[in-house]
Tab-separated table of C-alpha atoms and ligand atoms in Angstrom:
chain	number	residue	atom	x	y	z
A	1	MET	CA	13.843	15.909	17.096
A	2	ASN	CA	12.661	12.549	15.798
A	3	GLN	CA	9.685	10.431	16.163
A	4	PHE	CA	8.670	6.918	15.661
A	5	LEU	CA	4.955	6.033	15.801
A	6	ILE	CA	2.848	2.690	15.831
A	7	LYS	CA	-0.582	3.265	16.651
A	8	PRO	CA	-3.054	0.634	15.967
A	9	LYS	CA	-3.289	-2.756	18.196
A	10	VAL	CA	-2.610	-5.387	15.681
A	11	GLN	CA	-4.459	-8.581	16.078
A	12	PHE	CA	-2.975	-11.428	13.709
A	13	GLY	CA	-2.837	-14.864	12.777
A	14	ALA	CA	-5.364	-17.560	12.340
A	15	ASN	CA	-8.921	-16.491	13.959
A	16	ALA	CA	-7.772	-12.738	14.129
A	17	LEU	CA	-11.077	-11.904	13.033
A	18	ASP	CA	-12.824	-13.181	16.133
A	19	PHE	CA	-11.846	-10.265	17.760
A	20	ILE	CA	-14.898	-8.742	16.219
A	21	SER	CA	-16.823	-11.206	18.397
A	22	GLN	CA	-15.395	-9.660	21.729
A	23	MET	CA	-16.220	-6.032	20.708
A	24	SER	CA	-18.911	-4.198	22.634
A	25	ALA	CA	-20.438	-1.403	20.329
A	26	HIS	CA	-24.302	-0.369	19.245
A	27	HIS	CA	-23.637	0.424	15.446
A	28	ALA	CA	-21.063	-0.665	13.013
A	29	PHE	CA	-20.372	0.858	9.824
A	30	ILE	CA	-18.825	-1.312	7.343
A	31	VAL	CA	-16.825	0.245	4.506
A	32	THR	CA	-16.219	-2.533	1.719
A	33	ASP	CA	-16.405	-3.382	-1.691
A	34	ARG	CA	-18.742	-5.781	-3.737
A	35	ALA	CA	-15.913	-8.239	-4.291
A	36	MET	CA	-15.908	-8.725	-0.262
A	37	VAL	CA	-19.624	-9.472	-0.282
A	38	LYS	CA	-19.497	-11.969	-3.494
A	39	PHE	CA	-16.577	-13.796	-1.832
A	40	GLY	CA	-18.477	-14.145	1.521
A	41	LEU	CA	-15.720	-11.945	3.496
A	42	ALA	CA	-18.425	-9.388	4.575
A	43	ASP	CA	-20.712	-12.243	5.803
A	44	GLU	CA	-17.770	-13.322	8.194
A	45	VAL	CA	-17.814	-10.027	9.513
A	46	THR	CA	-21.388	-9.441	9.892
A	47	ARG	CA	-21.749	-12.997	11.681
A	48	ARG	CA	-19.480	-12.132	14.390
A	49	LEU	CA	-21.002	-8.549	14.769
A	50	THR	CA	-24.524	-10.246	15.298
A	51	GLN	CA	-22.853	-12.828	17.763
A	52	SER	CA	-21.805	-9.713	19.826
A	53	GLY	CA	-25.192	-7.933	19.344
A	54	ILE	CA	-24.156	-5.091	17.291
A	55	ALA	CA	-26.144	-3.450	14.614
A	56	PHE	CA	-24.535	-2.554	11.407
A	57	SER	CA	-25.004	-1.059	7.709
A	58	ILE	CA	-22.858	-1.726	5.076
A	59	TYR	CA	-21.327	0.907	2.426
A	60	ASP	CA	-19.842	-1.249	-0.492
A	61	ASP	CA	-19.550	1.194	-3.109
A	62	VAL	CA	-15.870	1.728	-3.067
A	63	GLU	CA	-13.919	0.805	-6.534
A	64	PRO	CA	-10.438	0.243	-6.858
A	65	ASP	CA	-8.401	3.503	-6.743
A	66	PRO	CA	-11.288	5.357	-5.172
A	67	ASP	CA	-11.877	8.531	-6.365
A	68	ILE	CA	-13.460	11.805	-4.547
A	69	SER	CA	-17.145	10.939	-5.566
A	70	ALA	CA	-16.685	7.672	-3.381
A	71	ILE	CA	-15.570	9.583	-0.446
A	72	VAL	CA	-18.470	12.222	-0.818
A	73	LYS	CA	-21.316	9.231	-1.163
A	74	GLY	CA	-19.916	7.125	1.766
A	75	MET	CA	-19.645	10.767	4.225
A	76	LYS	CA	-23.576	11.278	3.190
A	77	ILE	CA	-24.368	7.625	4.224
A	78	MET	CA	-22.311	7.989	7.536
A	79	ASP	CA	-23.306	11.114	8.346
A	80	LYS	CA	-27.067	9.950	8.760
A	81	GLN	CA	-25.580	6.947	11.087
A	82	TYR	CA	-23.493	8.032	14.071
A	83	PRO	CA	-21.649	4.749	14.178
A	84	ASP	CA	-19.715	4.118	17.152
A	85	VAL	CA	-17.267	1.848	15.207
A	86	VAL	CA	-16.177	1.912	11.723
A	87	ILE	CA	-14.811	-1.181	10.201
A	88	ALA	CA	-13.174	-0.882	6.567
A	89	LEU	CA	-12.983	-4.488	5.279
A	90	GLY	CA	-10.876	-4.884	1.968
A	91	GLY	CA	-7.927	-3.889	-0.057
A	92	GLY	CA	-5.962	-0.638	0.077
A	93	SER	CA	-8.801	0.952	-1.752
A	94	VAL	CA	-11.184	0.294	0.665
A	95	ILE	CA	-9.460	1.286	3.995
A	96	ASP	CA	-8.023	4.564	2.028
A	97	ALA	CA	-11.680	5.369	1.209
A	98	ALA	CA	-12.802	4.549	4.927
A	99	LYS	CA	-9.990	6.820	6.015
A	100	ALA	CA	-10.924	9.829	4.018
A	101	VAL	CA	-14.523	9.415	4.903
A	102	ILE	CA	-13.886	9.445	8.819
A	103	TYR	CA	-11.204	12.374	8.225
A	104	SER	CA	-13.712	14.480	6.092
A	105	LEU	CA	-16.652	14.019	8.215
A	106	TRP	CA	-15.046	14.670	11.453
A	107	HIS	CA	-13.265	17.772	9.948
A	108	THR	CA	-15.720	19.460	8.236
A	109	LYS	CA	-18.892	19.023	10.718
A	110	LYS	CA	-18.796	21.349	13.835
A	111	ASP	CA	-21.068	18.983	15.680
A	112	VAL	CA	-19.842	18.693	19.530
A	113	ASN	CA	-21.778	15.671	19.865
A	114	ARG	CA	-20.152	13.651	17.437
A	115	VAL	CA	-17.460	11.299	18.982
A	116	LYS	CA	-15.065	9.945	16.532
A	117	PRO	CA	-16.072	6.101	16.236
A	118	GLN	CA	-13.670	3.182	16.697
A	119	PHE	CA	-11.918	2.460	13.466
A	120	ILE	CA	-10.867	-1.174	12.710
A	121	ALA	CA	-9.150	-1.973	9.513
A	122	ILE	CA	-9.191	-5.500	8.306
A	123	PRO	CA	-7.206	-5.759	5.156
A	124	THR	CA	-7.816	-8.387	2.613
A	125	THR	CA	-4.939	-7.956	0.459
A	126	SER	CA	-1.243	-8.376	1.717
A	127	GLY	CA	0.017	-5.075	-0.280
A	128	THR	CA	-0.461	-1.485	1.163
A	129	GLY	CA	-0.330	-1.816	4.853
A	130	SER	CA	-2.706	1.042	4.885
A	131	GLU	CA	-4.099	-0.454	8.165
A	132	VAL	CA	-1.252	0.941	10.048
A	133	THR	CA	-0.307	4.148	7.965
A	134	SER	CA	-1.459	7.597	8.072
A	135	PHE	CA	-1.891	7.956	4.231
A	136	SER	CA	-4.917	7.711	2.363
A	137	VAL	CA	-4.669	7.872	-1.479
A	138	ILE	CA	-7.612	9.410	-3.414
A	139	LYS	CA	-7.929	10.095	-7.067
A	140	SER	CA	-9.324	13.441	-8.486
A	141	GLN	CA	-9.761	13.345	-11.939
A	142	SER	CA	-6.534	11.274	-12.994
A	143	GLU	CA	-4.355	12.430	-10.306
A	144	LYS	CA	-3.882	10.366	-7.272
A	145	LEU	CA	-3.467	12.443	-4.217
A	146	VAL	CA	-1.975	11.399	-0.817
A	147	LEU	CA	-3.808	12.480	2.141
A	148	VAL	CA	-1.520	12.524	5.405
A	149	ASP	CA	-2.689	12.971	8.633
A	150	GLU	CA	-2.274	10.736	11.893
A	151	PHE	CA	-6.171	11.216	12.377
A	152	MET	CA	-6.770	8.601	9.925
A	153	LEU	CA	-4.538	5.894	11.584
A	154	PRO	CA	-6.751	2.986	12.672
A	155	ASP	CA	-7.308	1.799	16.461
A	156	VAL	CA	-7.245	-1.694	15.661
A	157	ALA	CA	-5.419	-3.653	12.591
A	158	ILE	CA	-7.100	-7.167	12.190
A	159	LEU	CA	-4.679	-9.435	9.899
A	160	ASP	CA	-6.389	-12.943	9.555
A	161	PRO	CA	-4.526	-14.962	6.752
A	162	ALA	CA	-7.805	-16.485	5.931
A	163	LEU	CA	-9.286	-13.291	4.505
A	164	VAL	CA	-6.502	-13.338	1.622
A	165	LYS	CA	-7.168	-16.984	0.542
A	166	SER	CA	-9.347	-15.674	-2.198
A	167	VAL	CA	-7.089	-13.130	-3.736
A	168	PRO	CA	-6.186	-14.205	-7.207
A	169	ALA	CA	-2.755	-14.919	-8.494
A	170	SER	CA	-2.041	-11.789	-10.231
A	171	ILE	CA	-3.440	-9.709	-7.585
A	172	THR	CA	-1.070	-11.380	-5.124
A	173	ALA	CA	1.911	-10.626	-7.527
A	174	ASP	CA	0.943	-6.568	-7.717
A	175	THR	CA	0.039	-6.418	-4.006
A	176	GLY	CA	3.257	-8.320	-2.799
A	177	MET	CA	5.385	-6.281	-4.914
A	178	ASP	CA	3.752	-3.260	-3.538
A	179	VAL	CA	5.281	-4.675	-0.134
A	180	LEU	CA	8.730	-5.054	-1.449
A	181	CYS	CA	8.619	-1.494	-2.763
A	182	HIS	CA	7.163	-0.039	0.635
A	183	ALA	CA	9.914	-1.796	2.391
A	184	LEU	CA	13.012	-0.820	-0.122
A	185	GLU	CA	11.539	2.736	-0.122
A	186	ALA	CA	11.193	3.061	3.393
A	187	TYR	CA	14.814	1.513	3.974
A	188	VAL	CA	16.551	4.178	1.775
A	189	SER	CA	14.258	7.037	2.629
A	190	ARG	CA	15.883	10.118	3.850
A	191	THR	CA	14.117	9.964	6.886
A	192	ALA	CA	14.727	6.288	7.828
A	193	SER	CA	15.867	5.499	11.237
A	194	ASP	CA	16.867	2.666	13.098
A	195	PHE	CA	13.339	1.597	14.031
A	196	SER	CA	12.029	1.673	10.178
A	197	ASP	CA	15.315	0.184	9.223
A	198	ALA	CA	14.628	-3.055	11.459
A	199	LEU	CA	11.041	-3.438	10.073
A	200	ALA	CA	11.833	-2.684	6.483
A	201	GLU	CA	14.698	-5.293	6.555
A	202	LYS	CA	12.330	-7.874	8.010
A	203	ALA	CA	9.436	-7.242	5.437
A	204	VAL	CA	12.117	-7.519	2.647
A	205	GLN	CA	13.140	-10.947	4.076
A	206	LEU	CA	9.717	-12.402	4.509
A	207	VAL	CA	8.762	-11.112	0.845
A	208	PHE	CA	11.743	-12.922	-0.626
A	209	GLY	CA	10.825	-15.906	1.417
A	210	HIS	CA	7.112	-16.554	0.939
A	211	LEU	CA	5.439	-14.382	-1.847
A	212	ILE	CA	6.499	-16.740	-4.465
A	213	ASP	CA	4.337	-19.669	-2.262
A	214	CYS	CA	1.179	-17.279	-2.332
A	215	TYR	CA	1.479	-16.904	-5.721
A	216	ARG	CA	1.804	-20.479	-6.532
A	217	ASP	CA	-0.621	-21.912	-4.081
A	218	GLY	CA	-3.151	-19.072	-2.602
A	219	SER	CA	-4.457	-21.284	-0.202
A	220	ASN	CA	-1.159	-21.883	1.517
A	221	LEU	CA	-2.077	-20.305	4.989
A	222	VAL	CA	1.440	-20.502	6.435
A	223	ALA	CA	2.844	-18.067	3.622
A	224	ARG	CA	-0.334	-16.062	3.300
A	225	GLU	CA	0.292	-15.287	7.051
A	226	LYS	CA	3.908	-14.252	6.664
A	227	MET	CA	3.074	-12.130	3.338
A	228	HIS	CA	0.134	-10.376	5.538
A	229	ASN	CA	2.578	-9.753	8.393
A	230	ALA	CA	5.229	-8.600	5.681
A	231	SER	CA	2.670	-5.806	4.425
A	232	CYS	CA	1.743	-4.566	7.898
A	233	ILE	CA	5.269	-4.511	9.072
A	234	ALA	CA	6.301	-2.715	5.756
A	235	GLY	CA	3.451	0.004	6.361
A	236	MET	CA	5.092	0.638	9.839
A	237	ALA	CA	8.043	1.258	8.266
A	238	PHE	CA	6.948	3.796	5.576
A	239	THR	CA	4.462	5.533	7.515
A	240	ASN	CA	7.198	6.862	9.788
A	241	ALA	CA	10.007	6.511	7.139
A	242	SER	CA	8.224	7.545	3.987
A	243	LEU	CA	8.816	6.471	0.253
A	244	GLY	CA	10.571	7.379	-2.448
A	245	ILE	CA	10.066	7.979	-6.488
A	246	THR	CA	9.069	4.586	-7.500
A	247	HIS	CA	5.719	5.701	-5.450
A	248	SER	CA	5.757	9.087	-7.193
A	249	LEU	CA	6.031	7.766	-10.626
A	250	ALA	CA	3.723	4.696	-9.764
A	251	HIS	CA	0.912	7.099	-8.541
A	252	ALA	CA	0.966	9.241	-11.766
A	253	LEU	CA	1.077	5.960	-14.243
A	254	GLY	CA	-1.404	4.390	-12.324
A	255	GLY	CA	-3.701	7.223	-12.061
A	256	VAL	CA	-3.286	8.177	-15.835
A	257	PHE	CA	-3.139	4.518	-17.451
A	258	HIS	CA	-5.291	2.618	-14.635
A	259	ILE	CA	-2.479	0.249	-13.722
A	260	PRO	CA	-2.986	-1.462	-10.477
A	261	HIS	CA	-0.842	0.282	-7.942
A	262	GLY	CA	1.403	-2.582	-6.958
A	263	ARG	CA	1.987	-3.527	-10.725
A	264	ALA	CA	2.860	0.100	-11.270
A	265	ASN	CA	5.527	-0.057	-8.548
A	266	ALA	CA	6.819	-3.238	-10.187
A	267	LEU	CA	7.372	-2.000	-13.554
A	268	LEU	CA	9.475	0.848	-12.172
A	269	MET	CA	11.294	-0.697	-8.990
A	270	ALA	CA	14.301	-1.989	-10.564
A	271	GLN	CA	15.063	0.929	-12.780
A	272	VAL	CA	14.681	3.517	-9.630
A	273	VAL	CA	17.115	1.153	-7.509
A	274	ALA	CA	19.452	1.506	-10.288
A	275	PHE	CA	19.055	4.947	-10.304
A	276	ASN	CA	19.071	5.883	-6.819
A	277	ALA	CA	22.273	3.676	-6.398
A	278	ASP	CA	23.959	5.459	-9.140
A	279	LEU	CA	24.784	2.405	-10.841
A	280	GLU	CA	25.877	4.020	-14.089
A	281	GLY	CA	28.472	5.906	-11.940
A	282	ARG	CA	30.339	5.442	-8.889
A	283	CYS	CA	27.810	3.170	-7.108
A	284	ASP	CA	28.969	4.162	-3.887
A	285	ASN	CA	26.406	6.373	-2.124
A	286	GLU	CA	24.581	5.664	0.849
A	287	ALA	CA	21.570	4.150	-0.671
A	288	ALA	CA	23.897	1.708	-2.986
A	289	LYS	CA	25.560	0.522	0.548
A	290	ARG	CA	21.961	0.213	1.728
A	291	TYR	CA	20.611	-2.081	-1.246
A	292	ALA	CA	23.866	-3.848	-1.011
A	293	HIS	CA	23.318	-4.620	2.887
A	294	LEU	CA	19.711	-6.017	1.901
A	295	ALA	CA	21.271	-7.919	-0.817
A	296	LYS	CA	23.777	-9.674	1.700
A	297	ASN	CA	20.929	-10.372	4.157
A	298	LEU	CA	19.100	-12.313	1.593
A	299	ASN	CA	22.493	-14.234	0.869
A	300	LEU	CA	22.835	-12.639	-2.411
A	301	PRO	CA	26.358	-12.203	-4.216
A	302	ALA	CA	27.443	-8.775	-2.543
A	303	SER	CA	31.406	-8.812	-2.293
A	304	THR	CA	31.305	-5.540	-3.499
A	305	ILE	CA	28.667	-2.447	-3.193
A	306	ARG	CA	28.025	-2.647	-6.862
A	307	GLU	CA	27.779	-6.195	-7.049
A	308	GLY	CA	25.395	-6.002	-3.961
A	309	VAL	CA	22.992	-3.574	-6.095
A	310	GLU	CA	23.169	-5.718	-9.138
A	311	SER	CA	22.348	-8.923	-7.405
A	312	LEU	CA	19.346	-6.908	-5.600
A	313	ILE	CA	18.021	-5.786	-9.230
A	314	MET	CA	18.202	-9.211	-10.395
A	315	ALA	CA	16.348	-10.694	-7.652
A	316	ILE	CA	13.470	-8.270	-8.128
A	317	ASN	CA	13.559	-9.084	-11.914
A	318	VAL	CA	13.685	-12.919	-11.125
A	319	LEU	CA	10.659	-12.626	-8.617
A	320	LYS	CA	8.759	-10.767	-11.249
A	321	ASP	CA	9.450	-13.145	-13.905
A	322	GLU	CA	8.519	-16.053	-11.850
A	323	MET	CA	4.988	-14.291	-10.850
A	324	ASN	CA	4.552	-13.568	-14.843
A	325	MET	CA	4.433	-10.045	-14.467
A	326	PRO	CA	4.460	-7.718	-17.381
A	327	LYS	CA	8.176	-6.754	-18.245
A	328	GLY	CA	7.292	-3.466	-19.237
A	329	ILE	CA	4.681	-0.698	-19.262
A	330	GLN	CA	4.009	-1.438	-22.917
A	331	ALA	CA	3.223	-5.091	-21.783
A	332	THR	CA	0.347	-3.782	-19.617
A	333	GLY	CA	-1.667	-2.958	-22.675
A	334	THR	CA	-0.262	0.718	-22.782
A	335	ASN	CA	-0.347	2.388	-26.334
A	336	GLU	CA	3.250	3.964	-27.251
A	337	PHE	CA	1.200	7.053	-28.588
A	338	ASP	CA	-0.769	7.814	-25.465
A	339	PHE	CA	2.206	7.142	-23.368
A	340	ASN	CA	4.076	9.767	-24.991
A	341	ALA	CA	1.237	12.199	-25.108
A	342	ARG	CA	0.623	11.858	-21.274
A	343	LEU	CA	4.343	11.810	-20.177
A	344	GLY	CA	4.795	15.369	-19.731
A	345	GLU	CA	1.556	15.480	-17.314
A	346	MET	CA	3.039	12.379	-15.351
A	347	VAL	CA	6.305	13.842	-14.903
A	348	GLY	CA	4.685	16.840	-13.412
A	349	GLN	CA	2.487	14.868	-10.991
A	350	ALA	CA	5.570	12.729	-9.936
A	351	LEU	CA	7.779	15.723	-9.291
A	352	ARG	CA	4.926	17.408	-6.933
A	353	ASP	CA	4.216	13.981	-5.369
A	354	SER	CA	4.711	13.960	-1.831
A	355	CYS	CA	6.847	10.681	-1.694
A	356	THR	CA	9.476	12.701	-3.796
A	357	PRO	CA	11.097	14.669	-1.171
A	358	THR	CA	12.090	11.883	0.806
A	359	ASN	CA	13.593	10.007	-1.961
A	360	PRO	CA	17.419	9.544	-1.273
A	361	ARG	CA	18.685	10.910	-4.501
A	362	ASP	CA	17.719	14.646	-5.824
A	363	VAL	CA	15.447	13.817	-9.071
A	364	SER	CA	15.191	16.278	-12.060
A	365	LYS	CA	12.062	16.297	-14.553
A	366	VAL	CA	14.440	14.869	-17.177
A	367	GLN	CA	15.504	12.006	-14.981
A	368	LEU	CA	11.920	11.224	-14.029
A	369	GLU	CA	11.184	11.182	-17.849
A	370	MET	CA	14.267	8.833	-18.572
A	371	LEU	CA	12.863	6.545	-15.571
A	372	TYR	CA	9.483	6.532	-17.537
A	373	ARG	CA	10.866	5.555	-20.873
A	374	GLN	CA	13.293	3.162	-19.316
A	375	SER	CA	10.499	1.203	-17.851
A	376	PHE	CA	8.153	1.478	-20.993
B	1	NAD	P1	-7.498	-2.885	-4.226
B	1	NAD	O1	-7.663	-2.550	-2.859
B	1	NAD	O2	-7.472	-1.802	-5.305
B	1	NAD	O3	-7.994	-4.225	-4.488
B	1	NAD	C1	-7.823	-4.688	-5.715
B	1	NAD	C2	-8.694	-5.746	-6.261
B	1	NAD	O4	-8.631	-6.941	-5.439
B	1	NAD	C3	-10.286	-5.241	-5.881
B	1	NAD	O5	-10.922	-5.654	-7.043
B	1	NAD	C4	-10.657	-5.902	-4.861
B	1	NAD	O6	-11.957	-6.158	-4.783
B	1	NAD	C5	-9.870	-7.189	-4.998
B	1	NAD	N1	-9.902	-7.856	-3.844
B	1	NAD	C6	-9.457	-7.451	-2.387
B	1	NAD	N2	-9.353	-8.333	-1.439
B	1	NAD	C7	-9.667	-9.527	-2.040
B	1	NAD	C8	-9.935	-10.767	-1.623
B	1	NAD	N3	-9.359	-11.230	-0.423
B	1	NAD	N4	-10.038	-11.909	-2.472
B	1	NAD	C9	-10.489	-11.567	-3.840
B	1	NAD	N5	-10.344	-10.385	-4.320
B	1	NAD	C10	-10.212	-9.204	-3.334
B	1	NAD	O7	-5.921	-3.136	-4.066
B	1	NAD	P2	-4.800	-2.808	-3.228
B	1	NAD	O8	-3.356	-3.045	-4.011
B	1	NAD	O9	-4.912	-3.458	-1.706
B	1	NAD	O10	-4.878	-1.096	-2.839
B	1	NAD	C11	-4.447	-0.063	-3.791
B	1	NAD	C12	-4.857	1.016	-3.360
B	1	NAD	O11	-4.022	1.533	-2.202
B	1	NAD	C13	-4.413	2.092	-4.454
B	1	NAD	O12	-5.259	3.158	-4.472
B	1	NAD	C14	-3.082	2.664	-3.866
B	1	NAD	O13	-2.640	3.813	-4.263
B	1	NAD	C15	-3.343	2.544	-2.321
B	1	NAD	N6	-2.128	2.706	-1.360
B	1	NAD	C16	-2.557	3.113	-0.144
B	1	NAD	C17	-1.452	3.162	0.825
B	1	NAD	C18	-1.493	3.671	2.297
B	1	NAD	O14	-0.565	3.773	2.822
B	1	NAD	N7	-2.840	4.255	2.671
B	1	NAD	C19	-0.359	2.525	0.632
B	1	NAD	C20	0.075	1.980	-0.877
B	1	NAD	C21	-1.351	1.903	-1.742
């Protein structure tokens, strides 16, 4: 028996944030980071809450790639407030932190009076799709742990393109490649379905159609809206179909060497596509056929499966080059000696990552190590 779940109501497009002005609640607890306060995005939310007569408090101590201490701190503050609505305003780091705080608080407290608050996720990057996923990625020391529970799914996702205008070009590139990786990995996942395929195909087209415009001109609201939608659509695909070893390798790499999540995916993605498609071998497995199908959809040369896979890999690399992304792990400033010293640890983490079992091709420790070396 299979299941496909889409939980949150999605408010999207220009002025989607006005949804806040129409809410009724007593007390909103806003989880965010300092950049949201600095760029005035938190004000956009609090102004609308004030218009609706809703009191609010703010927890803005979330850092990129949040760790357990940020969750414990958030729990302590939220615990005293009994909010009836929680608003996560930020990138994947903030939304994941809010998810983990809500989950931990409502699963550790045995308080019958505690009603789960309405949970509203407002992404300010177009990348993780966390606003529609049942995942939360939290760091414990240098390991990124993926929590999975439908309890963490937001009730409402607000996709307002005006909130992503301020994302700098390099973060636009990183997060945009994250969207592409979600769509590609969901599409070839062992648990892909007709439902997730439709979403993944659309997300791939939106990324190749609009990411470069967002990178070149962050104020292009048409392109920003398309990428914001792509991120959410890819999220709907992978929360159901799961992911693959690009993510497993990226979680470990990002956790150990502090490389932003989307950039880590971008560094590994083309090598993983070649590996999954068995490009060095027969290149006729199901994953290869699926990559070739995506290439055909993008009007890339794909008269044979192999040509389609090669075209897709080339298109990924061209997109990265056009956005001046680092060509290898070394180009991110990672020292070769440190890389070799931590390789075994990263391979171990990648092997036990929750994204590995759904990768289309079985992978061994040796092959994971090879993929890291190829990407260095
Ligand atoms: P992020 O949330 O870490 O944000 C990156 C940087 O961009 C931060 O400094 C942030 O302050 C800044 N920023 C965010 N919005 C901005 C805006 N509008 N203007 C200017 N600056 C802005 O980056 P992310 O890629 O969105 O999230 C990455 C995290 O999400 C990682 O921990 C990753 O593992 C996790 N993740 C979660 C899921 C999921 O399903 N839950 C999926 C993929 C990744």
